[in-house]
mmCIF file of C-alpha atoms and ligand atoms in Angstrom:
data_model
loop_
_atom_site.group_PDB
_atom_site.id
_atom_site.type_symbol
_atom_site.label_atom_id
_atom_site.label_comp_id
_atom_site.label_asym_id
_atom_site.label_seq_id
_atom_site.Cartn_x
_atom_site.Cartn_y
_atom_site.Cartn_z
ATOM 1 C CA UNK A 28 42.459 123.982 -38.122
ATOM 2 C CA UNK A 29 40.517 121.732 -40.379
ATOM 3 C CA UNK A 30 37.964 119.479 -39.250
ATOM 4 C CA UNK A 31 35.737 116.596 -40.667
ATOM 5 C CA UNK A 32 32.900 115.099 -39.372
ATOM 6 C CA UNK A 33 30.624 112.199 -39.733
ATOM 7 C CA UNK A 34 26.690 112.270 -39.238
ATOM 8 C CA UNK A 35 25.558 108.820 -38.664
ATOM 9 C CA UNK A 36 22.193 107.157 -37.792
ATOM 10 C CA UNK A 37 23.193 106.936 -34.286
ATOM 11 C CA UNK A 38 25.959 109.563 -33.647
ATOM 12 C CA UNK A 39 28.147 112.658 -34.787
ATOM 13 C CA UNK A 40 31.748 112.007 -34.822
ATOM 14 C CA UNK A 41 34.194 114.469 -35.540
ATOM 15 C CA UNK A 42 38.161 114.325 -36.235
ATOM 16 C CA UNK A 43 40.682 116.154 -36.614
ATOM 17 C CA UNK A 44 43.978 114.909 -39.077
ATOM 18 C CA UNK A 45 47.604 114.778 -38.787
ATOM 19 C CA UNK A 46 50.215 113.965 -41.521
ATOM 20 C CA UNK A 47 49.240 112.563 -44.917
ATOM 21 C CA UNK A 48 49.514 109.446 -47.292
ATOM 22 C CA UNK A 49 50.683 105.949 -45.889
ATOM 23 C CA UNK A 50 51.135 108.341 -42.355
ATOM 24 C CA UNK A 51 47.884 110.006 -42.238
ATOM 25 C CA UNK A 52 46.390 109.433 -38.752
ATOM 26 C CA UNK A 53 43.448 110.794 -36.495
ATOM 27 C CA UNK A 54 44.954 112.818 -34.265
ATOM 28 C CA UNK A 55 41.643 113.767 -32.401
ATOM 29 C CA UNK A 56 37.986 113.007 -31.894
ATOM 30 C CA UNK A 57 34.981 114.175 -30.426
ATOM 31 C CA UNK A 58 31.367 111.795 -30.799
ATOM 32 C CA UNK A 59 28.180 113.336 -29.993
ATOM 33 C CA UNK A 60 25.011 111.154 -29.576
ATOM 34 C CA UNK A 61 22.478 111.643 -32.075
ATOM 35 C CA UNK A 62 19.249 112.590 -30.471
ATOM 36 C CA UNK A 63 17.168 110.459 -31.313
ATOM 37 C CA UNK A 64 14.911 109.065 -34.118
ATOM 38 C CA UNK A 65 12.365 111.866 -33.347
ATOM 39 C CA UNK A 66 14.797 114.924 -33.358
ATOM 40 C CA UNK A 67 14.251 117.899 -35.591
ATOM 41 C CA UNK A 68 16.468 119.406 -38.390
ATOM 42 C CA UNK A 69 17.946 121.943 -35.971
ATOM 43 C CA UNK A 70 18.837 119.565 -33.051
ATOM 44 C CA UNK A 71 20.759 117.250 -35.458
ATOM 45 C CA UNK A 72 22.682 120.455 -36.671
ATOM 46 C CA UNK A 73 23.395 121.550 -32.992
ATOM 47 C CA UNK A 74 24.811 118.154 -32.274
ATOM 48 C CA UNK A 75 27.103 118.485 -35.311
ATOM 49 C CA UNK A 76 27.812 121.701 -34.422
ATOM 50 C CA UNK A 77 28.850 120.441 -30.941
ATOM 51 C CA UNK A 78 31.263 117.947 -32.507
ATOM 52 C CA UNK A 79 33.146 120.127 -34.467
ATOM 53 C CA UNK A 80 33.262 122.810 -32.053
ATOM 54 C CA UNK A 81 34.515 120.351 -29.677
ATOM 55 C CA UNK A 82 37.439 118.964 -31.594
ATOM 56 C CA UNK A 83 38.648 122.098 -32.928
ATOM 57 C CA UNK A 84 38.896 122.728 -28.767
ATOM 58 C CA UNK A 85 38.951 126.776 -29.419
ATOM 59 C CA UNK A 86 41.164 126.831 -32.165
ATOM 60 C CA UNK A 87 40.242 129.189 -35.276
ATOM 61 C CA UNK A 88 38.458 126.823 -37.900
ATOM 62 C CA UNK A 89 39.732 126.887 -41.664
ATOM 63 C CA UNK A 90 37.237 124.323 -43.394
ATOM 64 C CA UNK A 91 34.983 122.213 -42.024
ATOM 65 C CA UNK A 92 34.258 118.805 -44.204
ATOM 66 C CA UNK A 93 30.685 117.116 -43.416
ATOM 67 C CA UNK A 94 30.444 113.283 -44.474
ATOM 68 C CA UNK A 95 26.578 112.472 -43.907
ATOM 69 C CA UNK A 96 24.245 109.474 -44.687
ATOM 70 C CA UNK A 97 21.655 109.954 -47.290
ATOM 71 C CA UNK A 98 21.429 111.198 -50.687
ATOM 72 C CA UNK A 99 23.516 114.774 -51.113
ATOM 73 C CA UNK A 100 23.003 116.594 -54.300
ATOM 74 C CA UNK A 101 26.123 116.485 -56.665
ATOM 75 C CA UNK A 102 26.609 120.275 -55.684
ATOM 76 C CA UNK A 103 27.260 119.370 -52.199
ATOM 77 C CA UNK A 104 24.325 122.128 -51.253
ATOM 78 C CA UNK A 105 21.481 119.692 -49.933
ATOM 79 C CA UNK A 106 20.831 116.588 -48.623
ATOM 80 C CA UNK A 107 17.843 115.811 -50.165
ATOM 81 C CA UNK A 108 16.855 112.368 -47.863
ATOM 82 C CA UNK A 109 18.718 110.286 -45.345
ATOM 83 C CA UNK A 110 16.247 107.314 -44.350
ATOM 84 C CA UNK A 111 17.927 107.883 -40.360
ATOM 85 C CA UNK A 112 18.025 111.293 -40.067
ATOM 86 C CA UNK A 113 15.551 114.307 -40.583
ATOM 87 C CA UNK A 114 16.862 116.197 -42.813
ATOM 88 C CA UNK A 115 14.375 116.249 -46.216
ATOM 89 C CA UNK A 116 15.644 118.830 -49.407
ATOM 90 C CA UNK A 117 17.761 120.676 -46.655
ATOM 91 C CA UNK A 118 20.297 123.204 -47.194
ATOM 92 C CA UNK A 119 22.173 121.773 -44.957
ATOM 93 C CA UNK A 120 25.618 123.257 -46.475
ATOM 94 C CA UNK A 121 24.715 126.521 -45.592
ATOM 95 C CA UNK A 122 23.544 125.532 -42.426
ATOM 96 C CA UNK A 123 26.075 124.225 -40.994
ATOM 97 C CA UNK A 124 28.618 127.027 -42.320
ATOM 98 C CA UNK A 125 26.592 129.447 -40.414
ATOM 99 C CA UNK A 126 26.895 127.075 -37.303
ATOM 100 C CA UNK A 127 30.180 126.232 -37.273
ATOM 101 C CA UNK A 128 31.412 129.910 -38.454
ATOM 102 C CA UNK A 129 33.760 128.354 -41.500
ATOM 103 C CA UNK A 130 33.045 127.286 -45.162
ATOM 104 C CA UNK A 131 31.632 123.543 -45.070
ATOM 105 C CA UNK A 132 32.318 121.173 -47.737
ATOM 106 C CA UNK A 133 29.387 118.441 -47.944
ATOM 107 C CA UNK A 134 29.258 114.945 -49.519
ATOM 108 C CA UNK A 135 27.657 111.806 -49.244
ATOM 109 C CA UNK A 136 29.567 109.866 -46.543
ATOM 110 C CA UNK A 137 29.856 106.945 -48.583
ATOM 111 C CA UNK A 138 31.623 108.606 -50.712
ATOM 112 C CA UNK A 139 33.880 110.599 -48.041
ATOM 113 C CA UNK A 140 35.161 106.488 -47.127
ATOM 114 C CA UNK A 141 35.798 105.867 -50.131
ATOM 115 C CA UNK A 142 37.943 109.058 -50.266
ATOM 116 C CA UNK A 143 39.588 108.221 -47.715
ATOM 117 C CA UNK A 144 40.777 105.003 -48.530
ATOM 118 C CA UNK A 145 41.698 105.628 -52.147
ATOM 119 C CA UNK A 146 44.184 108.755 -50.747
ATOM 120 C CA UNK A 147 45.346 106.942 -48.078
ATOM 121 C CA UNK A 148 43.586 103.743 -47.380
ATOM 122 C CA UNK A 149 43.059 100.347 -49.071
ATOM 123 C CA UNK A 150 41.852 101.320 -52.194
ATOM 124 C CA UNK A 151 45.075 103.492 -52.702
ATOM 125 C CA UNK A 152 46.385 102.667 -56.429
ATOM 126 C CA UNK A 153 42.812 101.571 -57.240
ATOM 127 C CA UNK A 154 41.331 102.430 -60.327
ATOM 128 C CA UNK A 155 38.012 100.285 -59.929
ATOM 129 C CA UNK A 156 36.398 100.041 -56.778
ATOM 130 C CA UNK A 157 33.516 99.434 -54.514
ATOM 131 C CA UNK A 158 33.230 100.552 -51.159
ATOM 132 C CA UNK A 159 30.029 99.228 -49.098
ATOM 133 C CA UNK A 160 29.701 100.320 -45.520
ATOM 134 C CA UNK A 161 27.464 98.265 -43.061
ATOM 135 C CA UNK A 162 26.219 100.408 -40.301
ATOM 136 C CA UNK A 163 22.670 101.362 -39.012
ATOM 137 C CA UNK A 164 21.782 100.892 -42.821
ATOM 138 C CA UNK A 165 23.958 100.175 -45.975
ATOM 139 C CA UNK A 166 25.832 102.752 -47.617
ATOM 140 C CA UNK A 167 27.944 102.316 -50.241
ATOM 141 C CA UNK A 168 30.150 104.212 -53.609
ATOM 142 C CA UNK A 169 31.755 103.419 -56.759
ATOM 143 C CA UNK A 170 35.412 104.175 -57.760
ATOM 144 C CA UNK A 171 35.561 104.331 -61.481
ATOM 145 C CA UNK A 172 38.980 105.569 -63.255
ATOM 146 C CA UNK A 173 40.226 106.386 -60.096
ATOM 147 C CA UNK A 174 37.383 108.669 -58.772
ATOM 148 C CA UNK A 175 34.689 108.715 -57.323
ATOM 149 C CA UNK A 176 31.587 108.615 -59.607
ATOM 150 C CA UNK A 177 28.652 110.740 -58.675
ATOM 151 C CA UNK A 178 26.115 109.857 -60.470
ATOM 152 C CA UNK A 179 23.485 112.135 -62.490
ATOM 153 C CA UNK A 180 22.030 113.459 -59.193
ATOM 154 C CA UNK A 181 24.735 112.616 -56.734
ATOM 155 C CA UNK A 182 23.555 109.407 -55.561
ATOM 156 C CA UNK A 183 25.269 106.507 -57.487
ATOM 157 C CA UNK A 184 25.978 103.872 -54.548
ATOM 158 C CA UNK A 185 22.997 103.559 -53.197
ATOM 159 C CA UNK A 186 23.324 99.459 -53.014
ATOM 160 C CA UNK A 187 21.147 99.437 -49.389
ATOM 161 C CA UNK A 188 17.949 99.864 -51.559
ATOM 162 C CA UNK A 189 18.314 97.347 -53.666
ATOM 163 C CA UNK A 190 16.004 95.142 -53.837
ATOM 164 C CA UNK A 191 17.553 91.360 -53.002
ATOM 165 C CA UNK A 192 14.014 89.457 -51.828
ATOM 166 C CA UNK A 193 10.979 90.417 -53.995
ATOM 167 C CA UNK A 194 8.129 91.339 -51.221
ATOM 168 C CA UNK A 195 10.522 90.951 -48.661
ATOM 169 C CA UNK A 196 10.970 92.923 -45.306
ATOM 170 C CA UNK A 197 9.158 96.623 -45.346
ATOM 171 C CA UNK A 198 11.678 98.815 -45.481
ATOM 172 C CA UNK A 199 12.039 102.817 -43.804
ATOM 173 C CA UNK A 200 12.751 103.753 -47.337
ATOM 174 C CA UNK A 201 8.674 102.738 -48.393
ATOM 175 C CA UNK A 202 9.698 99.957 -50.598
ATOM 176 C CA UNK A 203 10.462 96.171 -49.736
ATOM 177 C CA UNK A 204 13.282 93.907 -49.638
ATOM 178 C CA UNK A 205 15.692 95.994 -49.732
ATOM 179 C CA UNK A 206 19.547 94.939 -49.035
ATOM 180 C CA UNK A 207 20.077 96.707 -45.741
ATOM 181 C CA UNK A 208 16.715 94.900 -44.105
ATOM 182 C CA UNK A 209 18.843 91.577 -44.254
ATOM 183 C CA UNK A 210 22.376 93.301 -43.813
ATOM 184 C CA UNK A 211 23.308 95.740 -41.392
ATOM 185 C CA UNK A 212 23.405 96.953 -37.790
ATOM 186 C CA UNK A 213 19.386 96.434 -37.697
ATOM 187 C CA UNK A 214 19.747 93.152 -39.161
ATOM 188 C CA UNK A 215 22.216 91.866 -37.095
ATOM 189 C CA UNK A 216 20.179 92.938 -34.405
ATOM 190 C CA UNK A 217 16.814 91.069 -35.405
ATOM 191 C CA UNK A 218 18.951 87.604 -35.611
ATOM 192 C CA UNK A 219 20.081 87.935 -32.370
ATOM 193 C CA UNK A 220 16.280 88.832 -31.061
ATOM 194 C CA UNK A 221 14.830 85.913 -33.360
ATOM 195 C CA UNK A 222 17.370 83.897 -31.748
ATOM 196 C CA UNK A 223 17.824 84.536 -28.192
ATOM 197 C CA UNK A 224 14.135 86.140 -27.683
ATOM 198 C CA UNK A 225 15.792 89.531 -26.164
ATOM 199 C CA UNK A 226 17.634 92.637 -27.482
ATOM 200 C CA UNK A 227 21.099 93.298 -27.901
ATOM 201 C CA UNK A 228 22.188 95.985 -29.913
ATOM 202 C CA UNK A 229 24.924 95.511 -32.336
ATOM 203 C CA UNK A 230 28.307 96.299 -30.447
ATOM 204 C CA UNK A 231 27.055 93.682 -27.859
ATOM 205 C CA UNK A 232 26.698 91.538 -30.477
ATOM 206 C CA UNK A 233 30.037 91.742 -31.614
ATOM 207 C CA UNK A 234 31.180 91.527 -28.329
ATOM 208 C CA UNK A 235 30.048 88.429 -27.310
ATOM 209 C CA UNK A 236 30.805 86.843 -31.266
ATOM 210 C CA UNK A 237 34.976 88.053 -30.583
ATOM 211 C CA UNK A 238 34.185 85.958 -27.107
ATOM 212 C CA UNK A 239 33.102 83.181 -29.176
ATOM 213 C CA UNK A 240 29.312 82.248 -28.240
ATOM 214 C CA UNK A 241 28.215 80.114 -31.220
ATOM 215 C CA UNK A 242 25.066 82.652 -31.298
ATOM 216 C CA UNK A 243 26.592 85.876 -32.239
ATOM 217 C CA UNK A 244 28.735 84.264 -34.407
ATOM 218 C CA UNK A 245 25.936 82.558 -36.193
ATOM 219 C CA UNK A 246 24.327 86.011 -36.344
ATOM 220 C CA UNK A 247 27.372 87.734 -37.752
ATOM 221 C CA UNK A 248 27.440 84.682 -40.461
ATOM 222 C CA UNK A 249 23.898 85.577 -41.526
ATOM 223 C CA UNK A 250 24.475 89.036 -42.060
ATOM 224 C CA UNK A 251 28.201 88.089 -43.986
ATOM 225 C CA UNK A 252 26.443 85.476 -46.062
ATOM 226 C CA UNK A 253 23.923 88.442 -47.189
ATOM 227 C CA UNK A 254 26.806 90.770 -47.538
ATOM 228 C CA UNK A 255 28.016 88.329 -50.522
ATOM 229 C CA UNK A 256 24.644 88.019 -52.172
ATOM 230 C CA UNK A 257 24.847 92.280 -52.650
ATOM 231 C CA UNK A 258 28.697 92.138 -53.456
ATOM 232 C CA UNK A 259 27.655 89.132 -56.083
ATOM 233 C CA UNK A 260 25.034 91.490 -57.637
ATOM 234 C CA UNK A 261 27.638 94.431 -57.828
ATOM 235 C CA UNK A 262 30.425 92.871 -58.697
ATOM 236 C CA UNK A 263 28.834 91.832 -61.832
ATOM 237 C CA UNK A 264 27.663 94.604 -62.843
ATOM 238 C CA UNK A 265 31.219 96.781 -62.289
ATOM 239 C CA UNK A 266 33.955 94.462 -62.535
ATOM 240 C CA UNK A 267 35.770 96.062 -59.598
ATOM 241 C CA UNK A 268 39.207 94.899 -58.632
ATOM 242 C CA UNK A 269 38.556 95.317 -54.917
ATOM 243 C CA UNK A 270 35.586 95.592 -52.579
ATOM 244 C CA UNK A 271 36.369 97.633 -49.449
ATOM 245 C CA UNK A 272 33.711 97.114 -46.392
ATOM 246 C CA UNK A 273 33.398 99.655 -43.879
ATOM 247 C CA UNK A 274 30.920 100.826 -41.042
ATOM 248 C CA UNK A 275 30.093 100.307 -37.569
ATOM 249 C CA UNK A 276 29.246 96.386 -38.815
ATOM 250 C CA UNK A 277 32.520 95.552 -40.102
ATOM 251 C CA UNK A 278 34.813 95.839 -36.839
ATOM 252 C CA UNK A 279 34.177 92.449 -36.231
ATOM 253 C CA UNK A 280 36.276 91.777 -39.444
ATOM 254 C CA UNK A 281 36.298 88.445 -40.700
ATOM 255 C CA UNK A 282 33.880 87.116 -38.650
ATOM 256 C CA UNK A 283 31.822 89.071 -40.763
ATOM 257 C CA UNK A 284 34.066 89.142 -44.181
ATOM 258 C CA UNK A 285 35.061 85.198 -44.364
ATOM 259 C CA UNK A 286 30.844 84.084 -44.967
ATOM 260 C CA UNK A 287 30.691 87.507 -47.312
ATOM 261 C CA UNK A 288 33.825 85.897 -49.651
ATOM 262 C CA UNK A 289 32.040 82.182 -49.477
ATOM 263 C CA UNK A 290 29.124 83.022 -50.600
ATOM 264 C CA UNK A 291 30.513 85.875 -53.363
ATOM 265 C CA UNK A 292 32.625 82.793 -54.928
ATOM 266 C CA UNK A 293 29.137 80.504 -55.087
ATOM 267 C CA UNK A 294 27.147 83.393 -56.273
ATOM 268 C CA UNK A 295 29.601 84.802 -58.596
ATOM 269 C CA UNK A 296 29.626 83.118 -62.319
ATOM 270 C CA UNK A 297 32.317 81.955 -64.130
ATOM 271 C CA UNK A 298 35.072 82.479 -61.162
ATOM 272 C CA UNK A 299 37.264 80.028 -62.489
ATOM 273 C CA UNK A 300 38.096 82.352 -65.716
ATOM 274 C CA UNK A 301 37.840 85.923 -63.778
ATOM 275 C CA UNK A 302 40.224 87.646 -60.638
ATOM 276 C CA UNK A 303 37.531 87.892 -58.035
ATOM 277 C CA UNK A 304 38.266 90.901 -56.129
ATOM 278 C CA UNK A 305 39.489 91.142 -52.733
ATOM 279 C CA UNK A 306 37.315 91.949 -50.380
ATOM 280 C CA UNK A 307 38.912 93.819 -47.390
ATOM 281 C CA UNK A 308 38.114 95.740 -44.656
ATOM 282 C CA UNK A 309 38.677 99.516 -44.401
ATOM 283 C CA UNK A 310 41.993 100.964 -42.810
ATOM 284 C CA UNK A 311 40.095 103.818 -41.439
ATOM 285 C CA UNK A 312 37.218 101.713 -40.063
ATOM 286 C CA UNK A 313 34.188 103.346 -38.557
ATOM 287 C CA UNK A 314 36.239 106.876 -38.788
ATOM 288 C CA UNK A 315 36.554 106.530 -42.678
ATOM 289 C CA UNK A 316 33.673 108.704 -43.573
ATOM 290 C CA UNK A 317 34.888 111.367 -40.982
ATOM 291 C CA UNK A 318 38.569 111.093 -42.174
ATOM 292 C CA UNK A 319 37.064 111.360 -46.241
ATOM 293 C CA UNK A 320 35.206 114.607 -44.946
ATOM 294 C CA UNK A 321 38.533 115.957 -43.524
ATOM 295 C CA UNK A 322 40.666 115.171 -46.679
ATOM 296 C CA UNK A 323 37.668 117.086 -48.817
ATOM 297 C CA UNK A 324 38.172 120.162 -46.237
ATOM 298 C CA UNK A 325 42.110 120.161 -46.788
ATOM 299 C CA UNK A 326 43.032 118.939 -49.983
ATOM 300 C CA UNK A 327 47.019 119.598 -48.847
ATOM 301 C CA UNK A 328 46.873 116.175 -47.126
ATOM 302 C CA UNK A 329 46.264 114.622 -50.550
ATOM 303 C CA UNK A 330 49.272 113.770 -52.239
ATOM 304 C CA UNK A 331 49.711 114.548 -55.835
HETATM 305 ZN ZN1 ZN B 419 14.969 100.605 -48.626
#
């Protein structure tokens, strides 16, 4: 069987597909915990190891597809930082083949949603495209031509580091001001302290905005509102003709989308004379980046 699986900030989730095109599905998952913002290179490979091992449930694996935060080199060898996770100039490619027991296909997991939803998503028929997922941090890709672009080093899409408020909030990366300090998972959750004086981490959050309290809603506006300024920035300067927003963030759905397209129309010039791109949610949600990794692992579930 072929597997993919996603290492995130806060968890490992594996899948496993079934079909293809418009009826690709997930037709099984398995989520391991990350452990923690302390753990070592080899316990964050052990819990994707875990993942995998428990999706494929036994079964022989063919290729294994790994969709991880940070910055992968364009070889697909090393990740050479991830700002969550431990992992600095690692081979983790390697690593995780001799794990798992099966060849491993790596790639920025930004990119792996972006996959996803240009073979069998909402960006399918796409030839320009942005893809920004909202999670712990911000990750994000560019669809150029129909592809995904790498960039000279692998890393094109990294919009959570740029800067949007000169001097602003330190950020884990060692700079300041950066995009993901005013929207994401962590930013959502520093509303919500500043506001209510305790912490809630982000799915209760969301729960209690889909409930309605006036709070999380607010919150969820916030964040949205600074989701436009980035798209703004980005949509100027690559003309995309849709904007696809993914991660753990973006479940709420327009609660978080409807303040994002606002405050892209004020911030955007000239919208009168341009098509402003939609801006939609992902069809594979939070298991986009997994799903990308799987379709990279077994290319015969891409159509031609
Ligand atoms: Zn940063």
């Amino acid at each position: 069987m072929h597997a993919g699986v996603d290492v995130g900030g806060t968890k490992v989730l594996a899948v496993e597909l079934a079909g293809a095109g418009d009826d690709l599905v997930v037709a099984a998952t398995a989520q391991v915990p990350m452990p923690g913002r302390s753990a070592s290179e080899a316990e964050v490979e052990d819990a994707v190891a875990r993942a995998v091992l428990e999706v494929a449930a036994g079964r022989p694996l063919t290729r294994v597809g790994v969709s991880t935060a940070g910055l992968v080199d364009r070889e697909g060898e090393r990740v050479r930082f991830a700002a969550h996770l431990p992992w600095r100039d690692a081979p983790v490619r390697a690593r995780l083949a001799e794990r798992v027991g099966a060849p491993v296909v790596l790639a920025n997991d930004a990119n792996c949603a972006a996959h996803a939803e240009l073979v069998a998503g909402a960006l399918r028929g796409a030839s320009s495209a942005l893809l920004v997922t909202v999670g712990t941090g911000i990750g994000g890709a560019v669809v150029l031509d129909g592809r995904v672009v790498l960039g000279a080093n692998g890393m094109a899409g990294e919009f959570g580091h740029v800067q949007v408020v000169p001097d602003g909030l330190p950020c884990e990366c060692g700079l300041r001001g950066c995009w993901e300090q005013y929207c994401s998972g962590r930013a959502l959750e520093r509303v919500m302290r500043v506001a209510l004086g305790s912490h809630l981490d982000g799915p209760e959050v969301a729960a209690l905005a889909r409930n309605g309290d006036p709070v999380a809603r607010q919150a969820f506006a916030t964040v949205g509102t600074w989701l436009g300024v980035g798209i703004a920035g980005l949509v100027s300067a690559f003309d995309p003709e849709a904007v696809v927003v993914g991660g753990g963030v973006s479940a709420v759905g327009d609660l978080l989308l409807e303040p994002a397209r606002r405050r892209l129309l004020d911030a955007l010039q000239a919208t009168a004379y341009r098509d402003v791109p939609r801006l939609v949610a992902t069809r594979f949600g939070p298991e986009a980046g997994a799903v990308g990794a799987a379709l990279l692992a077994d290319p015969a579930r891409t159509p031609a």
